[in-house]
Structure formats: C-alpha cells, structure tokens
Short mmCIF file of N, CA and C in Angstrom, two decimals:
data_model
loop_
_atom_site.label_atom_id
_atom_site.label_comp_id
_atom_site.label_asym_id
_atom_site.label_seq_id
_atom_site.Cartn_x
_atom_site.Cartn_y
_atom_site.Cartn_z
N TYR A 1 -40.76 9.87 48.09
CA TYR A 1 -41.63 10.65 47.24
C TYR A 1 -42.14 9.80 46.08
N ILE A 2 -41.29 9.01 45.45
CA ILE A 2 -41.68 8.15 44.33
C ILE A 2 -42.66 7.07 44.81
N ASN A 3 -42.44 6.53 46.01
CA ASN A 3 -43.36 5.52 46.55
C ASN A 3 -44.76 6.10 46.74
N THR A 4 -44.86 7.33 47.19
CA THR A 4 -46.15 7.98 47.39
C THR A 4 -46.89 8.15 46.07
N ILE A 5 -46.16 8.61 45.04
CA ILE A 5 -46.76 8.80 43.71
C ILE A 5 -47.20 7.45 43.14
N SER A 6 -46.35 6.44 43.24
CA SER A 6 -46.73 5.13 42.70
C SER A 6 -47.91 4.54 43.46
N THR A 7 -47.98 4.77 44.78
CA THR A 7 -49.12 4.30 45.58
C THR A 7 -50.41 5.00 45.15
N ILE A 8 -50.34 6.29 44.91
CA ILE A 8 -51.51 7.06 44.45
C ILE A 8 -51.96 6.56 43.09
N ILE A 9 -51.02 6.34 42.18
CA ILE A 9 -51.35 5.84 40.84
C ILE A 9 -52.00 4.46 40.94
N MET A 10 -51.44 3.59 41.77
CA MET A 10 -52.01 2.25 41.93
C MET A 10 -53.43 2.32 42.52
N CYS A 11 -53.64 3.24 43.47
CA CYS A 11 -54.98 3.39 44.05
C CYS A 11 -55.99 3.88 43.02
N VAL A 12 -55.58 4.81 42.17
CA VAL A 12 -56.46 5.31 41.11
C VAL A 12 -56.79 4.19 40.13
N ILE A 13 -55.78 3.43 39.71
CA ILE A 13 -56.00 2.32 38.77
C ILE A 13 -56.92 1.28 39.41
N TRP A 14 -56.65 0.92 40.66
CA TRP A 14 -57.49 -0.06 41.33
C TRP A 14 -58.92 0.45 41.47
N GLY A 15 -59.05 1.73 41.77
CA GLY A 15 -60.38 2.33 41.87
C GLY A 15 -61.16 2.24 40.58
N LEU A 16 -60.47 2.38 39.45
CA LEU A 16 -61.13 2.33 38.15
C LEU A 16 -61.39 0.90 37.67
N LEU A 17 -60.45 0.00 37.90
CA LEU A 17 -60.54 -1.34 37.34
C LEU A 17 -60.84 -2.44 38.36
N GLY A 18 -60.55 -2.18 39.61
CA GLY A 18 -60.65 -3.21 40.64
C GLY A 18 -62.03 -3.81 40.79
N ASP A 19 -63.06 -2.98 40.75
CA ASP A 19 -64.42 -3.47 40.93
C ASP A 19 -64.83 -4.41 39.80
N LYS A 20 -64.47 -4.03 38.58
CA LYS A 20 -64.80 -4.88 37.42
C LYS A 20 -64.04 -6.20 37.50
N LEU A 21 -62.76 -6.15 37.88
CA LEU A 21 -61.96 -7.35 38.01
C LEU A 21 -62.52 -8.25 39.12
N ARG A 22 -62.89 -7.65 40.25
CA ARG A 22 -63.46 -8.42 41.36
C ARG A 22 -64.74 -9.12 40.93
N ASP A 23 -65.61 -8.40 40.19
CA ASP A 23 -66.86 -9.01 39.71
C ASP A 23 -66.59 -10.21 38.82
N LYS A 24 -65.64 -10.07 37.89
CA LYS A 24 -65.31 -11.18 36.98
C LYS A 24 -64.78 -12.37 37.76
N LEU A 25 -63.85 -12.14 38.67
CA LEU A 25 -63.27 -13.22 39.45
C LEU A 25 -64.29 -13.86 40.38
N GLN A 26 -65.10 -13.04 41.01
CA GLN A 26 -66.11 -13.56 41.93
C GLN A 26 -67.15 -14.39 41.17
N THR A 27 -67.59 -13.90 40.03
CA THR A 27 -68.57 -14.63 39.23
C THR A 27 -68.00 -15.98 38.79
N ALA A 28 -66.75 -15.98 38.32
CA ALA A 28 -66.12 -17.23 37.89
C ALA A 28 -65.98 -18.19 39.08
N ALA A 29 -65.59 -17.66 40.22
CA ALA A 29 -65.45 -18.51 41.40
C ALA A 29 -66.80 -19.03 41.88
N ASP A 30 -67.81 -18.17 41.90
CA ASP A 30 -69.14 -18.61 42.30
C ASP A 30 -69.66 -19.70 41.38
N LYS A 31 -69.47 -19.52 40.09
CA LYS A 31 -69.95 -20.49 39.11
C LYS A 31 -69.24 -21.83 39.30
N LYS A 32 -67.96 -21.77 39.64
CA LYS A 32 -67.17 -22.97 39.81
C LYS A 32 -67.50 -23.69 41.11
N TRP A 33 -67.67 -22.96 42.21
CA TRP A 33 -67.75 -23.57 43.51
C TRP A 33 -69.14 -23.57 44.16
N VAL A 34 -70.04 -22.71 43.73
CA VAL A 34 -71.38 -22.68 44.30
C VAL A 34 -72.29 -23.45 43.36
N SER A 35 -72.79 -24.60 43.84
CA SER A 35 -73.44 -25.56 42.96
C SER A 35 -74.74 -25.07 42.33
N ASP A 36 -75.48 -24.18 42.96
CA ASP A 36 -76.72 -23.73 42.35
C ASP A 36 -76.64 -22.27 41.92
N TYR A 37 -75.43 -21.79 41.61
CA TYR A 37 -75.23 -20.39 41.24
C TYR A 37 -75.56 -20.16 39.76
N TYR A 38 -76.29 -19.12 39.49
CA TYR A 38 -76.49 -18.63 38.14
C TYR A 38 -76.83 -17.15 38.26
N GLN A 39 -76.53 -16.41 37.21
CA GLN A 39 -76.80 -14.98 37.23
C GLN A 39 -78.15 -14.71 36.60
N ILE A 40 -79.03 -14.11 37.36
CA ILE A 40 -80.38 -13.81 36.89
C ILE A 40 -80.31 -12.92 35.65
N ASN A 41 -79.38 -11.96 35.63
CA ASN A 41 -79.23 -11.05 34.48
C ASN A 41 -78.95 -11.85 33.20
N GLU A 42 -78.13 -12.88 33.32
CA GLU A 42 -77.77 -13.68 32.15
C GLU A 42 -78.97 -14.48 31.64
N VAL A 43 -79.80 -14.97 32.54
CA VAL A 43 -81.00 -15.71 32.13
C VAL A 43 -81.92 -14.79 31.35
N ILE A 44 -82.19 -13.61 31.90
CA ILE A 44 -83.09 -12.65 31.25
C ILE A 44 -82.49 -12.18 29.93
N LYS A 45 -81.20 -11.87 29.92
CA LYS A 45 -80.53 -11.42 28.70
C LYS A 45 -80.60 -12.49 27.61
N GLY A 46 -80.37 -13.74 27.99
CA GLY A 46 -80.44 -14.84 27.04
C GLY A 46 -81.83 -15.00 26.46
N LEU A 47 -82.85 -14.88 27.30
CA LEU A 47 -84.23 -14.98 26.81
C LEU A 47 -84.56 -13.84 25.87
N THR A 48 -84.20 -12.64 26.26
CA THR A 48 -84.50 -11.46 25.44
C THR A 48 -83.84 -11.58 24.08
N HIS A 49 -82.61 -12.06 24.06
CA HIS A 49 -81.87 -12.19 22.80
C HIS A 49 -82.49 -13.26 21.89
N ASN A 50 -83.00 -14.34 22.50
CA ASN A 50 -83.48 -15.48 21.71
C ASN A 50 -84.94 -15.39 21.28
N LEU A 51 -85.69 -14.45 21.82
CA LEU A 51 -87.10 -14.40 21.50
C LEU A 51 -87.39 -13.33 20.45
N ALA A 52 -87.98 -13.76 19.39
CA ALA A 52 -88.37 -12.84 18.32
C ALA A 52 -89.89 -12.76 18.29
N PRO A 53 -90.45 -11.67 17.79
CA PRO A 53 -91.90 -11.50 17.84
C PRO A 53 -92.70 -12.48 16.97
N ASP A 54 -92.11 -13.01 15.93
CA ASP A 54 -92.87 -13.84 14.99
C ASP A 54 -92.45 -15.30 15.03
N ILE A 55 -92.48 -15.91 16.19
CA ILE A 55 -92.15 -17.33 16.26
C ILE A 55 -93.37 -18.10 16.76
N SER A 56 -93.39 -19.38 16.46
CA SER A 56 -94.53 -20.21 16.85
C SER A 56 -94.51 -20.48 18.35
N ARG A 57 -95.66 -20.93 18.85
CA ARG A 57 -95.78 -21.29 20.27
C ARG A 57 -94.74 -22.35 20.63
N THR A 58 -94.64 -23.38 19.82
CA THR A 58 -93.70 -24.47 20.10
C THR A 58 -92.27 -23.96 20.14
N GLU A 59 -91.91 -23.14 19.18
CA GLU A 59 -90.55 -22.61 19.13
C GLU A 59 -90.27 -21.69 20.32
N LEU A 60 -91.23 -20.89 20.70
CA LEU A 60 -91.08 -20.00 21.85
C LEU A 60 -90.84 -20.82 23.12
N ILE A 61 -91.67 -21.81 23.35
CA ILE A 61 -91.54 -22.65 24.55
C ILE A 61 -90.21 -23.39 24.51
N GLN A 62 -89.82 -23.88 23.35
CA GLN A 62 -88.54 -24.59 23.20
C GLN A 62 -87.36 -23.68 23.53
N ARG A 63 -87.40 -22.44 23.06
CA ARG A 63 -86.31 -21.49 23.31
C ARG A 63 -86.21 -21.13 24.79
N VAL A 64 -87.36 -20.93 25.42
CA VAL A 64 -87.36 -20.62 26.86
C VAL A 64 -86.76 -21.81 27.61
N ALA A 65 -87.19 -23.02 27.27
CA ALA A 65 -86.69 -24.22 27.95
C ALA A 65 -85.19 -24.41 27.71
N ASP A 66 -84.73 -24.22 26.48
CA ASP A 66 -83.29 -24.34 26.17
C ASP A 66 -82.48 -23.36 27.01
N ASN A 67 -82.95 -22.12 27.07
CA ASN A 67 -82.24 -21.09 27.82
C ASN A 67 -82.20 -21.45 29.31
N LEU A 68 -83.32 -21.86 29.86
CA LEU A 68 -83.35 -22.21 31.27
C LEU A 68 -82.47 -23.43 31.57
N GLN A 69 -82.50 -24.41 30.69
CA GLN A 69 -81.68 -25.60 30.93
C GLN A 69 -80.21 -25.23 30.99
N GLY A 70 -79.78 -24.36 30.08
CA GLY A 70 -78.38 -23.96 30.07
C GLY A 70 -77.98 -23.14 31.28
N LYS A 71 -78.84 -22.25 31.71
CA LYS A 71 -78.50 -21.34 32.82
C LYS A 71 -78.69 -21.99 34.19
N VAL A 72 -79.72 -22.80 34.35
CA VAL A 72 -80.01 -23.42 35.63
C VAL A 72 -79.28 -24.76 35.75
N GLU A 73 -78.79 -25.26 34.63
CA GLU A 73 -78.03 -26.49 34.54
C GLU A 73 -78.79 -27.71 35.06
N CYS A 74 -79.98 -27.90 34.48
CA CYS A 74 -80.73 -29.10 34.82
C CYS A 74 -80.30 -30.21 33.85
N LYS A 75 -80.46 -31.44 34.30
CA LYS A 75 -80.02 -32.59 33.50
C LYS A 75 -80.81 -32.71 32.20
N GLU A 76 -82.10 -32.43 32.28
CA GLU A 76 -82.97 -32.56 31.12
C GLU A 76 -84.24 -31.76 31.34
N TYR A 77 -84.98 -31.60 30.28
CA TYR A 77 -86.31 -31.01 30.41
C TYR A 77 -87.25 -31.69 29.45
N SER A 78 -88.53 -31.57 29.75
CA SER A 78 -89.58 -32.10 28.89
C SER A 78 -90.59 -30.98 28.65
N LEU A 79 -91.36 -31.13 27.59
CA LEU A 79 -92.33 -30.10 27.22
C LEU A 79 -93.72 -30.69 27.03
N LEU A 80 -94.70 -29.96 27.50
CA LEU A 80 -96.10 -30.27 27.27
C LEU A 80 -96.63 -29.07 26.50
N ILE A 81 -97.01 -29.25 25.23
CA ILE A 81 -97.34 -28.11 24.36
C ILE A 81 -98.73 -28.29 23.75
N ALA A 82 -99.50 -27.19 23.80
CA ALA A 82 -100.85 -27.20 23.24
C ALA A 82 -100.81 -27.37 21.73
N ASN A 83 -101.78 -28.10 21.22
CA ASN A 83 -101.96 -28.29 19.78
C ASN A 83 -103.30 -27.64 19.42
N SER A 84 -103.27 -26.68 18.50
CA SER A 84 -104.47 -25.92 18.17
C SER A 84 -104.99 -26.23 16.77
N ASP A 85 -106.27 -25.98 16.58
CA ASP A 85 -106.85 -26.10 15.24
C ASP A 85 -106.58 -24.81 14.45
N ASP A 86 -107.13 -24.70 13.25
CA ASP A 86 -106.90 -23.53 12.39
C ASP A 86 -107.42 -22.22 12.98
N GLN A 87 -108.40 -22.29 13.87
CA GLN A 87 -108.95 -21.08 14.49
C GLN A 87 -108.21 -20.71 15.79
N GLY A 88 -107.21 -21.50 16.14
CA GLY A 88 -106.43 -21.21 17.35
C GLY A 88 -106.97 -21.82 18.62
N GLU A 89 -108.01 -22.66 18.50
CA GLU A 89 -108.59 -23.33 19.66
C GLU A 89 -107.74 -24.56 20.02
N VAL A 90 -107.42 -24.69 21.29
CA VAL A 90 -106.62 -25.84 21.73
C VAL A 90 -107.48 -27.10 21.64
N ILE A 91 -106.94 -28.11 20.96
CA ILE A 91 -107.68 -29.37 20.81
C ILE A 91 -107.09 -30.49 21.67
N ASP A 92 -105.80 -30.49 21.86
CA ASP A 92 -105.13 -31.45 22.73
C ASP A 92 -103.71 -30.96 22.98
N TYR A 93 -102.91 -31.80 23.62
CA TYR A 93 -101.53 -31.45 23.97
C TYR A 93 -100.59 -32.56 23.55
N TYR A 94 -99.36 -32.18 23.34
CA TYR A 94 -98.32 -33.14 23.04
C TYR A 94 -97.25 -33.05 24.11
N PHE A 95 -96.85 -34.22 24.61
CA PHE A 95 -95.78 -34.28 25.60
C PHE A 95 -94.53 -34.78 24.91
N GLN A 96 -93.48 -33.97 24.95
CA GLN A 96 -92.20 -34.37 24.36
C GLN A 96 -91.22 -34.57 25.51
N SER A 97 -90.88 -35.82 25.74
CA SER A 97 -89.98 -36.17 26.83
C SER A 97 -88.53 -36.05 26.38
N ALA A 98 -87.68 -35.72 27.32
CA ALA A 98 -86.25 -35.70 27.04
C ALA A 98 -85.74 -37.12 26.83
N LYS A 99 -86.49 -38.10 27.31
CA LYS A 99 -86.06 -39.50 27.25
C LYS A 99 -86.52 -40.22 25.98
N SER A 100 -87.39 -39.56 25.19
CA SER A 100 -87.96 -40.23 24.03
C SER A 100 -88.02 -39.27 22.84
N GLU A 101 -87.81 -39.82 21.68
CA GLU A 101 -87.89 -39.03 20.44
C GLU A 101 -89.35 -38.78 20.05
N GLU A 102 -90.22 -39.70 20.43
CA GLU A 102 -91.61 -39.65 20.00
C GLU A 102 -92.49 -38.85 20.96
N ALA A 103 -93.30 -37.95 20.40
CA ALA A 103 -94.22 -37.14 21.23
C ALA A 103 -95.45 -37.98 21.57
N GLN A 104 -95.96 -37.76 22.75
CA GLN A 104 -97.14 -38.47 23.24
C GLN A 104 -98.32 -37.51 23.28
N LYS A 105 -99.45 -37.93 22.75
CA LYS A 105 -100.65 -37.10 22.74
C LYS A 105 -101.37 -37.21 24.08
N ILE A 106 -101.80 -36.05 24.62
CA ILE A 106 -102.56 -36.03 25.87
C ILE A 106 -103.82 -35.20 25.64
N LYS A 107 -104.95 -35.74 26.01
CA LYS A 107 -106.24 -35.07 25.79
C LYS A 107 -106.38 -33.84 26.68
N SER A 108 -107.11 -32.85 26.18
CA SER A 108 -107.34 -31.61 26.93
C SER A 108 -108.07 -31.85 28.25
N GLU A 109 -108.86 -32.93 28.33
CA GLU A 109 -109.63 -33.23 29.53
C GLU A 109 -108.81 -33.99 30.57
N ASP A 110 -107.60 -34.36 30.25
CA ASP A 110 -106.76 -35.14 31.14
C ASP A 110 -106.55 -34.42 32.47
N LYS A 111 -106.43 -35.19 33.55
CA LYS A 111 -106.23 -34.66 34.90
C LYS A 111 -105.00 -33.75 34.97
N ILE A 112 -103.94 -34.10 34.29
CA ILE A 112 -102.70 -33.30 34.31
C ILE A 112 -102.94 -31.94 33.66
N ILE A 113 -103.59 -31.94 32.52
CA ILE A 113 -103.88 -30.68 31.81
C ILE A 113 -104.82 -29.82 32.66
N SER A 114 -105.83 -30.44 33.22
CA SER A 114 -106.79 -29.72 34.05
C SER A 114 -106.09 -29.05 35.24
N TYR A 115 -105.19 -29.76 35.87
CA TYR A 115 -104.48 -29.21 37.03
C TYR A 115 -103.66 -27.97 36.63
N PHE A 116 -102.84 -28.09 35.59
CA PHE A 116 -101.98 -26.97 35.20
C PHE A 116 -102.75 -25.84 34.53
N SER A 117 -103.92 -26.14 33.99
CA SER A 117 -104.77 -25.08 33.42
C SER A 117 -105.24 -24.11 34.49
N HIS A 118 -105.33 -24.58 35.71
CA HIS A 118 -105.80 -23.75 36.82
C HIS A 118 -104.67 -23.34 37.76
N ARG A 119 -103.46 -23.58 37.37
CA ARG A 119 -102.31 -23.24 38.23
C ARG A 119 -101.37 -22.32 37.45
N PRO A 120 -101.35 -21.03 37.79
CA PRO A 120 -100.53 -20.08 37.03
C PRO A 120 -99.07 -20.01 37.45
N LYS A 121 -98.72 -20.59 38.60
CA LYS A 121 -97.37 -20.42 39.13
C LYS A 121 -96.55 -21.71 39.01
N PRO A 122 -95.22 -21.56 38.92
CA PRO A 122 -94.36 -22.74 38.93
C PRO A 122 -94.52 -23.52 40.23
N CYS A 123 -94.36 -24.83 40.15
CA CYS A 123 -94.44 -25.64 41.36
C CYS A 123 -93.50 -26.83 41.27
N LEU A 124 -93.09 -27.31 42.41
CA LEU A 124 -92.24 -28.48 42.50
C LEU A 124 -93.11 -29.74 42.50
N TYR A 125 -92.57 -30.82 41.99
CA TYR A 125 -93.28 -32.10 41.99
C TYR A 125 -93.73 -32.46 43.40
N LYS A 126 -92.85 -32.26 44.37
CA LYS A 126 -93.17 -32.65 45.75
C LYS A 126 -94.31 -31.83 46.34
N HIS A 127 -94.63 -30.68 45.73
CA HIS A 127 -95.72 -29.84 46.25
C HIS A 127 -97.06 -30.08 45.55
N LEU A 128 -97.11 -31.03 44.65
CA LEU A 128 -98.39 -31.37 44.02
C LEU A 128 -99.31 -31.93 45.10
N GLU A 129 -100.54 -31.43 45.13
CA GLU A 129 -101.44 -31.76 46.23
C GLU A 129 -101.93 -33.20 46.25
N GLU A 130 -102.38 -33.70 45.14
CA GLU A 130 -103.05 -34.99 45.11
C GLU A 130 -102.11 -36.14 44.76
N ALA A 131 -102.26 -37.23 45.50
CA ALA A 131 -101.47 -38.43 45.21
C ALA A 131 -101.84 -38.98 43.83
N SER A 132 -103.13 -38.87 43.46
CA SER A 132 -103.57 -39.40 42.16
C SER A 132 -102.96 -38.59 41.01
N LEU A 133 -102.76 -37.28 41.24
CA LEU A 133 -102.10 -36.44 40.22
C LEU A 133 -100.64 -36.85 40.07
N LYS A 134 -99.96 -37.05 41.18
CA LYS A 134 -98.56 -37.50 41.14
C LYS A 134 -98.47 -38.85 40.41
N SER A 135 -99.41 -39.72 40.71
CA SER A 135 -99.44 -41.03 40.07
C SER A 135 -99.64 -40.91 38.56
N ALA A 136 -100.57 -40.05 38.16
CA ALA A 136 -100.84 -39.84 36.72
C ALA A 136 -99.61 -39.25 36.02
N ILE A 137 -98.94 -38.32 36.69
CA ILE A 137 -97.74 -37.71 36.10
C ILE A 137 -96.64 -38.75 35.95
N GLN A 138 -96.45 -39.58 36.97
CA GLN A 138 -95.43 -40.62 36.87
C GLN A 138 -95.77 -41.64 35.79
N GLU A 139 -97.03 -42.01 35.72
CA GLU A 139 -97.47 -43.02 34.75
C GLU A 139 -97.36 -42.50 33.31
N LYS A 140 -97.84 -41.29 33.06
CA LYS A 140 -97.88 -40.77 31.69
C LYS A 140 -96.61 -40.05 31.27
N LEU A 141 -96.00 -39.29 32.20
CA LEU A 141 -94.88 -38.44 31.83
C LEU A 141 -93.51 -39.00 32.24
N ASN A 142 -93.49 -39.83 33.26
CA ASN A 142 -92.27 -40.47 33.73
C ASN A 142 -91.13 -39.46 33.94
N ILE A 143 -91.37 -38.51 34.81
CA ILE A 143 -90.36 -37.47 35.08
C ILE A 143 -89.78 -37.64 36.49
N SER A 144 -88.70 -36.95 36.76
CA SER A 144 -88.02 -37.01 38.05
C SER A 144 -88.88 -36.42 39.16
N LYS A 145 -88.77 -36.98 40.34
CA LYS A 145 -89.48 -36.46 41.52
C LYS A 145 -88.90 -35.13 41.97
N TYR A 146 -87.79 -34.73 41.39
CA TYR A 146 -87.14 -33.47 41.75
C TYR A 146 -87.36 -32.41 40.68
N SER A 147 -88.35 -32.63 39.84
CA SER A 147 -88.65 -31.70 38.74
C SER A 147 -89.45 -30.50 39.23
N VAL A 148 -89.41 -29.45 38.39
CA VAL A 148 -90.22 -28.27 38.64
C VAL A 148 -91.06 -28.04 37.38
N PHE A 149 -92.33 -27.65 37.57
CA PHE A 149 -93.26 -27.43 36.47
C PHE A 149 -93.47 -25.94 36.28
N LEU A 150 -93.35 -25.48 35.04
CA LEU A 150 -93.57 -24.07 34.71
C LEU A 150 -94.75 -23.98 33.75
N PRO A 151 -95.97 -23.79 34.25
CA PRO A 151 -97.14 -23.67 33.37
C PRO A 151 -97.10 -22.34 32.62
N LEU A 152 -97.42 -22.39 31.34
CA LEU A 152 -97.35 -21.21 30.47
C LEU A 152 -98.75 -20.92 29.95
N HIS A 153 -99.30 -19.80 30.39
CA HIS A 153 -100.68 -19.44 30.06
C HIS A 153 -100.73 -18.22 29.15
N SER A 154 -101.65 -18.25 28.20
CA SER A 154 -102.01 -17.05 27.45
C SER A 154 -103.35 -16.60 28.03
N ALA A 155 -103.92 -15.57 27.49
CA ALA A 155 -105.23 -15.12 27.96
C ALA A 155 -106.31 -16.17 27.67
N GLU A 156 -106.10 -16.98 26.64
CA GLU A 156 -107.11 -17.95 26.21
C GLU A 156 -107.00 -19.31 26.87
N ALA A 157 -105.77 -19.80 27.09
CA ALA A 157 -105.64 -21.19 27.52
C ALA A 157 -104.25 -21.48 28.07
N LEU A 158 -104.08 -22.71 28.55
CA LEU A 158 -102.78 -23.22 28.91
C LEU A 158 -102.03 -23.49 27.60
N GLU A 159 -100.94 -22.80 27.38
CA GLU A 159 -100.16 -22.95 26.15
C GLU A 159 -99.19 -24.12 26.23
N GLY A 160 -98.75 -24.41 27.44
CA GLY A 160 -97.81 -25.50 27.63
C GLY A 160 -97.26 -25.52 29.03
N VAL A 161 -96.41 -26.50 29.27
CA VAL A 161 -95.72 -26.61 30.56
C VAL A 161 -94.29 -27.02 30.26
N ILE A 162 -93.35 -26.27 30.81
CA ILE A 162 -91.95 -26.67 30.75
C ILE A 162 -91.67 -27.44 32.03
N ILE A 163 -91.11 -28.62 31.90
CA ILE A 163 -90.79 -29.44 33.06
C ILE A 163 -89.27 -29.57 33.12
N LEU A 164 -88.68 -28.84 34.06
CA LEU A 164 -87.23 -28.89 34.24
C LEU A 164 -86.90 -30.04 35.18
N GLY A 165 -86.03 -30.92 34.73
CA GLY A 165 -85.63 -32.06 35.56
C GLY A 165 -84.65 -31.66 36.64
N GLN A 166 -84.15 -32.65 37.32
CA GLN A 166 -83.21 -32.43 38.42
C GLN A 166 -81.96 -31.73 37.90
N ARG A 167 -81.37 -30.89 38.74
CA ARG A 167 -80.13 -30.20 38.38
C ARG A 167 -78.96 -31.17 38.33
N LYS A 168 -77.98 -30.83 37.50
CA LYS A 168 -76.77 -31.65 37.41
C LYS A 168 -76.07 -31.71 38.75
N SER A 169 -76.10 -30.61 39.50
CA SER A 169 -75.45 -30.55 40.81
C SER A 169 -76.25 -31.29 41.88
N GLU A 170 -77.47 -31.68 41.55
CA GLU A 170 -78.42 -32.34 42.45
C GLU A 170 -78.88 -31.43 43.59
N VAL A 171 -78.61 -30.13 43.51
CA VAL A 171 -79.15 -29.16 44.46
C VAL A 171 -80.61 -28.97 44.10
N ARG A 172 -81.47 -28.98 45.10
CA ARG A 172 -82.90 -28.86 44.86
C ARG A 172 -83.26 -27.43 44.46
N TYR A 173 -84.36 -27.30 43.73
CA TYR A 173 -84.86 -25.98 43.36
C TYR A 173 -85.35 -25.26 44.63
N SER A 174 -85.08 -23.97 44.70
CA SER A 174 -85.41 -23.18 45.89
C SER A 174 -86.55 -22.20 45.61
N LYS A 175 -86.95 -21.51 46.64
CA LYS A 175 -87.96 -20.45 46.51
C LYS A 175 -87.45 -19.38 45.55
N LYS A 176 -86.18 -19.05 45.62
CA LYS A 176 -85.56 -18.08 44.72
C LYS A 176 -85.72 -18.52 43.26
N ASP A 177 -85.51 -19.81 43.01
CA ASP A 177 -85.67 -20.34 41.65
C ASP A 177 -87.12 -20.21 41.19
N LEU A 178 -88.05 -20.58 42.05
CA LEU A 178 -89.47 -20.51 41.69
C LEU A 178 -89.88 -19.07 41.41
N ASP A 179 -89.37 -18.12 42.19
CA ASP A 179 -89.66 -16.70 41.96
C ASP A 179 -89.11 -16.25 40.61
N LEU A 180 -87.89 -16.68 40.29
CA LEU A 180 -87.29 -16.35 38.99
C LEU A 180 -88.13 -16.95 37.86
N PHE A 181 -88.50 -18.21 37.98
CA PHE A 181 -89.29 -18.86 36.94
C PHE A 181 -90.63 -18.16 36.75
N GLU A 182 -91.24 -17.75 37.85
CA GLU A 182 -92.52 -17.04 37.76
C GLU A 182 -92.34 -15.71 37.02
N SER A 183 -91.28 -14.98 37.32
CA SER A 183 -91.01 -13.71 36.63
C SER A 183 -90.82 -13.94 35.14
N ILE A 184 -90.08 -14.99 34.80
CA ILE A 184 -89.81 -15.27 33.38
C ILE A 184 -91.10 -15.62 32.65
N ILE A 185 -91.90 -16.51 33.21
CA ILE A 185 -93.11 -16.91 32.48
C ILE A 185 -94.12 -15.77 32.41
N ASN A 186 -94.14 -14.92 33.43
CA ASN A 186 -95.03 -13.75 33.37
C ASN A 186 -94.57 -12.75 32.33
N THR A 187 -93.27 -12.64 32.15
CA THR A 187 -92.72 -11.71 31.16
C THR A 187 -92.89 -12.24 29.75
N VAL A 188 -92.54 -13.50 29.55
CA VAL A 188 -92.57 -14.09 28.20
C VAL A 188 -94.00 -14.29 27.72
N PHE A 189 -94.89 -14.68 28.61
CA PHE A 189 -96.26 -15.00 28.19
C PHE A 189 -97.27 -13.96 28.66
N ALA A 190 -96.82 -12.71 28.79
CA ALA A 190 -97.71 -11.63 29.21
C ALA A 190 -98.62 -11.20 28.08
#
C-alpha cells in the first residue's frame, strides 16, 4: 500500500517538474554536443532586450551583430554602415573589420554597395553570383569565404551589412540560419 502511494506521489511530482527538468537538461546537452545548436527564442529575446527606440543606426547594427555573434557563435563579424549627411541622405559607407581597428571608407557607387542595395535577403559568400564581386569583396573587405552577409535596409536606403564570419565550430551556415537571419533583419529594420 505504501509503495502504491509513493509511486503515485512520484508520478505527480514528475508530471509537474519532469518536463521542465528534461528541457533544461536537453538544452544543456544540445548546446554542449550539437555544434550548430542555438535557441531561436534566446536570439529574439536578446535582441528585444538590447534594442531601445532611441539609438543610432550604428549602435543598432552593432547591438544586432553582438547578439548574433554570441548566439550563433561565429569567430568574428564585420560591419558595413551607412554614413549620412545632416538631412539623413547616405553619402558613403564605412567598413569596420573585426581584424582592424581602423574603419575603411567605401563609396556609395562601389560594386559591393550596389549589390547589397538591391539584395534584401541574407546570403552566403559562396552564393554570390559574380566572380568580380567576390574578388572585390576579398580585395576590399578581406573576409572569410564561409561568411554570411545580412543586408539591412530601411525604406530609404541600404543602412548597412552585418558580415558574420565562420562559426567557431566550423559548421557551415544552413538554410535554417538564413531564414532566422532574414526574420531578424525584417523585424529589426521594419
């Protein structure tokens, strides 16, 4: 009789707490052993927490990149950010490499800017169409061939591009990653 009662009590306790415990253990195990694992909820929650309504374009792009780097665990990232005049018109862009302290100026008419100005979706380096574009990116930006580009558009112009480098785990970016990145940039820059 006592065994039956204790079994019932254990089943009730497991029913109440077991699912939460399983989620915690599974998440920890996935994070430890699955090389490209990250929780989409955590990425979105981190972005929502870090974005305030009154921040500059540069700071917004920097915060999105910082959050993605931490959650996706890429080795490094670089930023291509629009530079505007007093009326808000884009005059040129600055490229800030993870490898260099100094920002590099890139003209608005540049082939790289032109390409991303007309491309609203994230793309992998290997999927860039033109060999001359790949060459220009390697020459001017010197980024990894395993990078992913996240173009950030406002209604007026290309605001910037976040370039996430290769992952620490060296697992390549997947379609799932590109879909997540597209959702994030559509949400943040809507």
